[in-house]
Short mmCIF file of C-alpha atoms in Angstrom, two decimals:
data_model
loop_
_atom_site.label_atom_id
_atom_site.label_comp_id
_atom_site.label_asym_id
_atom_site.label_seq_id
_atom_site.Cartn_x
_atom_site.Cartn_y
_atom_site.Cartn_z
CA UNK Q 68 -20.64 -4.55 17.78
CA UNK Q 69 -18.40 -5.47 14.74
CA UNK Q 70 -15.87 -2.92 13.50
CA UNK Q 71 -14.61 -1.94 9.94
CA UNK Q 72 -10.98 -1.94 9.79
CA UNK Q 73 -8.49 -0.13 7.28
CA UNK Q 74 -4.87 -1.19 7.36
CA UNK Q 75 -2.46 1.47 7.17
CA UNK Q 76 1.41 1.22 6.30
CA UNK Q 77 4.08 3.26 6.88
CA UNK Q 78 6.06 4.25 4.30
CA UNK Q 79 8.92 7.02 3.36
CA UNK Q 80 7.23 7.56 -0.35
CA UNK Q 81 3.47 7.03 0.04
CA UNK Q 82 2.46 7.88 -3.25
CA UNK Q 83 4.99 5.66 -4.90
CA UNK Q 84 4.47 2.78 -2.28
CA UNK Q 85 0.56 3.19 -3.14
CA UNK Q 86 1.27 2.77 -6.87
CA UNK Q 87 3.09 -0.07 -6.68
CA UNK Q 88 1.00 -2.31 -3.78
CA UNK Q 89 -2.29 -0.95 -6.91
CA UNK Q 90 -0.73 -2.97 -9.35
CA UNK Q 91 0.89 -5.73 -7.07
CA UNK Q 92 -2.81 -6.43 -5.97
CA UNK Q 93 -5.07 -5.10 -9.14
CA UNK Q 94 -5.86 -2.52 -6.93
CA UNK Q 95 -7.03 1.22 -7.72
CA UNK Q 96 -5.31 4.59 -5.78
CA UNK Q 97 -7.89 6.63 -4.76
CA UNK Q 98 -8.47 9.91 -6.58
CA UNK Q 99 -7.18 12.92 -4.12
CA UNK Q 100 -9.85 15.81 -4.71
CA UNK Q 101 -7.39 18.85 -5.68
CA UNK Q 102 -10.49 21.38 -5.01
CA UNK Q 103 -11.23 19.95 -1.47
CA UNK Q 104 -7.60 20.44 -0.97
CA UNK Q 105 -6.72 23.95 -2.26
CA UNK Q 106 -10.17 24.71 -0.34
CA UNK Q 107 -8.25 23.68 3.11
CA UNK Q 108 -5.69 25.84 2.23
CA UNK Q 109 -7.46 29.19 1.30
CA UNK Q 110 -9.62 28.05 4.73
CA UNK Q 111 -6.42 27.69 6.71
CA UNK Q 112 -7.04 24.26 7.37
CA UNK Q 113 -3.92 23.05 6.03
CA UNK Q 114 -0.69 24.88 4.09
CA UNK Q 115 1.33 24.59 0.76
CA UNK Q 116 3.93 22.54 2.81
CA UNK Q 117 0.88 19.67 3.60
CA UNK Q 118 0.61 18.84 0.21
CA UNK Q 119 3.12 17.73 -2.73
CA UNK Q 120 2.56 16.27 -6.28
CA UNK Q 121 2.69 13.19 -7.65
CA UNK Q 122 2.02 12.39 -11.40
CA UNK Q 123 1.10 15.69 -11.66
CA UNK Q 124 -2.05 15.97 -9.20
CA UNK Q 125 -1.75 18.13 -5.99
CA UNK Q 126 -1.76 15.69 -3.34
CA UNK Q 127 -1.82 15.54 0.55
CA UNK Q 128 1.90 14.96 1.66
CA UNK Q 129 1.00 12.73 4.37
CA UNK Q 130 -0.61 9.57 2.57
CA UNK Q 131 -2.54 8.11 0.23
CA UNK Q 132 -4.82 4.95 0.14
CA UNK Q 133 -5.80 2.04 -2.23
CA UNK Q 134 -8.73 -0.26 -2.65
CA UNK Q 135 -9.97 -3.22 -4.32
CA UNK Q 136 -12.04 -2.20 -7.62
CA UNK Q 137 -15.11 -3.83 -6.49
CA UNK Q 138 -15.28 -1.61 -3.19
CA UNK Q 139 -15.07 -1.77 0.46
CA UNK Q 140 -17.68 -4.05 0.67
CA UNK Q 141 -15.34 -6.38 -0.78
CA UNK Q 142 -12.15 -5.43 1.02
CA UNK Q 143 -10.58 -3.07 3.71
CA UNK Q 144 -9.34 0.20 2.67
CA UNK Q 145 -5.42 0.05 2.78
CA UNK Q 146 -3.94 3.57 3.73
CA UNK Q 147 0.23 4.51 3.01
CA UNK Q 148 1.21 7.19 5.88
CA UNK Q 149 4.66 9.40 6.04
CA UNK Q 150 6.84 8.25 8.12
CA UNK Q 151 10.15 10.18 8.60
CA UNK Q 152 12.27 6.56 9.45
CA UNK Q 153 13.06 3.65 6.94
CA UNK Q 154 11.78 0.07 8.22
CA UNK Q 155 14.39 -1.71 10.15
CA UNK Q 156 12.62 -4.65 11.59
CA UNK Q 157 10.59 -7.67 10.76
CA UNK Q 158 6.95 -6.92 10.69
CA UNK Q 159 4.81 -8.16 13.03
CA UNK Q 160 1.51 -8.25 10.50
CA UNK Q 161 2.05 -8.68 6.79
CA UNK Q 162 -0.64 -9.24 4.09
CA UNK Q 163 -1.04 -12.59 2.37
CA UNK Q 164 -1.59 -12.49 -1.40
CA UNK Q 165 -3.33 -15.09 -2.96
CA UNK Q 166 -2.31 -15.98 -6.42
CA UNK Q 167 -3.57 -19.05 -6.94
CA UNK Q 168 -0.77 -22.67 -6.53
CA UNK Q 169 -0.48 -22.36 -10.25
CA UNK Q 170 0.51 -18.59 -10.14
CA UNK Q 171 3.26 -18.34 -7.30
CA UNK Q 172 6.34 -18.34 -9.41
CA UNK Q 173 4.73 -16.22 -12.31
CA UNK Q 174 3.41 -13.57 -9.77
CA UNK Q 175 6.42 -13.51 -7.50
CA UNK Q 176 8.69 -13.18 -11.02
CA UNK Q 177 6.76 -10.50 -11.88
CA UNK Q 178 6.67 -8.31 -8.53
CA UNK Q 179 10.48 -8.49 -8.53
CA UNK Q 180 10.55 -7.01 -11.98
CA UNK Q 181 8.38 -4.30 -10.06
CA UNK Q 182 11.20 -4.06 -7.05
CA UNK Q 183 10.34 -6.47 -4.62
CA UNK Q 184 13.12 -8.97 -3.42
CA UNK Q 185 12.85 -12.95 -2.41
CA UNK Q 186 13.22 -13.53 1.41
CA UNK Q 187 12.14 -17.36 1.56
CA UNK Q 188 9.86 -19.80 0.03
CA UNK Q 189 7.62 -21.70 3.01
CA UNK Q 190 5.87 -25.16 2.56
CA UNK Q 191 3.19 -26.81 4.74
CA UNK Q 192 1.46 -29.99 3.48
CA UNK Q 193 0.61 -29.37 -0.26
CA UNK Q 194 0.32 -25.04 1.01
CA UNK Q 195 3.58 -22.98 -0.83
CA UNK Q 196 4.04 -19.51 -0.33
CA UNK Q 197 6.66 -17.18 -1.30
CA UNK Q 198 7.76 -14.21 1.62
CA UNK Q 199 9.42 -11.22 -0.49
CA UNK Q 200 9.34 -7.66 0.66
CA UNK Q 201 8.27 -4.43 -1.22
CA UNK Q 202 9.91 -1.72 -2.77
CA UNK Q 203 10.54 -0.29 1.18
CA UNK Q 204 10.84 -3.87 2.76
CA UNK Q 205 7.23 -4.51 4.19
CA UNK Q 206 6.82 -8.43 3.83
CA UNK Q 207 4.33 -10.02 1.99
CA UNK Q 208 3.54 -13.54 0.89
CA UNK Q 209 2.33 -14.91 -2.41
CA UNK Q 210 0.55 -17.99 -2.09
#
Protein backbone atom coordinates (compact mmCIF):
# COMPACT_ATOMS: atom_id res chain seq x y z
CA UNK A 1 0.00 0.00 0.00
CA UNK A 2 1.47 3.42 -1.16
CA UNK A 3 1.45 6.33 1.28
CA UNK A 4 0.88 10.16 0.85
CA UNK A 5 3.53 12.08 2.43
CA UNK A 6 3.63 15.84 3.68
CA UNK A 7 7.00 17.29 4.57
CA UNK A 8 7.09 19.29 7.56
CA UNK A 9 9.90 21.86 8.71
CA UNK A 10 10.76 23.20 11.72
CA UNK A 11 10.98 26.57 12.10
CA UNK A 12 11.14 29.45 14.99
CA UNK A 13 8.61 31.84 12.81
CA UNK A 14 6.25 29.53 10.90
CA UNK A 15 4.14 32.00 9.47
CA UNK A 16 6.98 34.07 8.16
CA UNK A 17 9.03 30.91 7.06
CA UNK A 18 5.66 29.81 5.16
CA UNK A 19 5.51 33.17 3.35
CA UNK A 20 8.66 33.20 2.16
CA UNK A 21 9.23 29.20 0.96
CA UNK A 22 5.15 30.53 -1.05
CA UNK A 23 6.95 32.83 -3.04
CA UNK A 24 10.44 31.04 -3.24
CA UNK A 25 8.41 28.12 -4.91
CA UNK A 26 5.10 29.99 -6.49
CA UNK A 27 3.47 28.40 -3.86
CA UNK A 28 0.08 29.42 -1.99
CA UNK A 29 -0.23 29.48 2.25
CA UNK A 30 -3.16 27.87 3.10
CA UNK A 31 -6.09 29.91 4.38
CA UNK A 32 -6.36 29.24 8.41
CA UNK A 33 -10.30 29.14 9.06
CA UNK A 34 -10.59 31.91 11.97
CA UNK A 35 -14.30 30.46 12.78
CA UNK A 36 -13.06 26.78 13.10
CA UNK A 37 -10.55 28.27 15.36
CA UNK A 38 -12.39 30.65 17.74
CA UNK A 39 -14.94 27.54 17.68
CA UNK A 40 -12.00 25.35 19.47
CA UNK A 41 -11.67 27.88 21.82
CA UNK A 42 -15.28 28.63 23.05
CA UNK A 43 -15.32 24.42 22.90
CA UNK A 44 -12.22 24.24 25.05
CA UNK A 45 -10.38 22.53 22.54
CA UNK A 46 -7.65 24.89 22.40
CA UNK A 47 -6.89 28.55 24.28
CA UNK A 48 -6.04 32.25 23.35
CA UNK A 49 -2.33 31.31 24.01
CA UNK A 50 -2.61 28.43 20.88
CA UNK A 51 -3.16 30.93 18.48
CA UNK A 52 -1.34 34.33 17.35
CA UNK A 53 -1.76 36.67 14.27
CA UNK A 54 -0.10 37.11 11.37
CA UNK A 55 -1.04 39.71 8.64
CA UNK A 56 -3.84 40.29 10.55
CA UNK A 57 -5.73 36.75 10.53
CA UNK A 58 -6.03 34.77 13.85
CA UNK A 59 -3.86 31.94 13.32
CA UNK A 60 -2.82 28.63 15.08
CA UNK A 61 0.58 29.39 16.88
CA UNK A 62 1.98 26.12 16.14
CA UNK A 63 2.28 26.05 12.18
CA UNK A 64 1.16 26.70 9.07
CA UNK A 65 1.40 24.87 5.64
CA UNK A 66 1.88 25.64 1.87
CA UNK A 67 1.03 23.98 -1.38
CA UNK A 68 1.51 24.03 -4.97
CA UNK A 69 -1.49 26.02 -6.76
CA UNK A 70 -2.48 23.17 -8.82
CA UNK A 71 -3.14 20.88 -5.63
CA UNK A 72 -1.96 17.89 -3.87
CA UNK A 73 -2.44 15.87 -6.64
CA UNK A 74 0.37 17.65 -8.03
CA UNK A 75 2.61 17.95 -4.99
CA UNK A 76 3.00 17.06 -1.21
CA UNK A 77 1.63 19.35 1.28
CA UNK A 78 4.66 21.15 3.00
CA UNK A 79 3.82 21.96 6.76
CA UNK A 80 6.15 24.84 9.00
CA UNK A 81 5.95 23.60 12.85
CA UNK A 82 7.18 25.70 16.14
CA UNK A 83 10.04 24.76 17.30
CA UNK A 84 11.43 26.46 20.47
CA UNK A 85 15.46 25.89 19.15
CA UNK A 86 17.21 27.65 16.12
CA UNK A 87 18.80 25.07 13.50
CA UNK A 88 22.34 24.30 14.30
CA UNK A 89 23.20 21.49 12.01
CA UNK A 90 23.36 20.44 8.44
CA UNK A 91 20.17 18.89 7.30
CA UNK A 92 19.94 15.58 6.55
CA UNK A 93 16.91 16.05 3.75
CA UNK A 94 16.64 19.30 1.86
CA UNK A 95 14.30 20.10 -1.09
CA UNK A 96 15.65 20.51 -4.61
CA UNK A 97 14.22 23.40 -6.64
CA UNK A 98 14.15 23.21 -10.12
CA UNK A 99 14.58 26.37 -12.02
CA UNK A 100 15.42 25.43 -15.13
CA UNK A 101 19.84 25.57 -16.35
CA UNK A 102 18.92 28.88 -17.80
CA UNK A 103 17.35 30.22 -14.49
CA UNK A 104 19.95 29.26 -11.67
CA UNK A 105 21.71 32.54 -11.30
CA UNK A 106 18.47 34.69 -11.87
CA UNK A 107 16.49 32.58 -9.26
CA UNK A 108 19.26 32.19 -6.73
CA UNK A 109 19.85 36.32 -7.18
CA UNK A 110 16.54 36.76 -6.48
CA UNK A 111 15.96 34.46 -3.26
CA UNK A 112 18.91 36.28 -1.66
CA UNK A 113 17.17 39.56 -2.21
CA UNK A 114 14.36 37.57 -0.24
CA UNK A 115 17.07 36.50 2.69
CA UNK A 116 18.54 33.45 1.70
CA UNK A 117 22.45 33.19 1.69
CA UNK A 118 24.98 31.23 -0.91
CA UNK A 119 26.58 28.08 0.70
CA UNK A 120 28.19 26.47 -2.57
CA UNK A 121 27.62 26.03 -6.17
CA UNK A 122 27.89 21.96 -7.15
CA UNK A 123 28.61 20.62 -10.74
CA UNK A 124 28.20 17.07 -12.12
CA UNK A 125 28.57 16.49 -15.89
CA UNK A 126 26.60 19.34 -17.65
CA UNK A 127 24.03 19.22 -13.93
CA UNK A 128 24.70 22.87 -11.81
CA UNK A 129 23.02 23.54 -8.78
CA UNK A 130 23.29 26.21 -6.32
CA UNK A 131 23.00 25.06 -2.19
CA UNK A 132 21.84 28.38 -0.24
CA UNK A 133 19.87 28.26 2.94
CA UNK A 134 16.60 30.11 3.93
CA UNK A 135 15.74 32.88 5.94
CA UNK A 136 16.32 30.25 9.23
CA UNK A 137 19.17 28.18 7.47
CA UNK A 138 17.24 25.06 6.05
CA UNK A 139 19.27 24.18 2.77
CA UNK A 140 17.95 24.10 -0.45
CA UNK A 141 19.26 23.76 -3.97
CA UNK A 142 18.38 25.58 -7.14
CA UNK A 143 19.04 23.67 -10.09
Amino acid sequence: MAHDIQVVIDSQDPHNLADWWADALGWQVERQDEAFIRRQIVQGHATEADTGFHKGALVWKEGTAIRHPAGLERAPRVLFQLVPERKTVKNRIHLDVRAGAGSIDAEVERLVGKGAKVLHEGRQGPTRWVTIIDPEGNELCIA
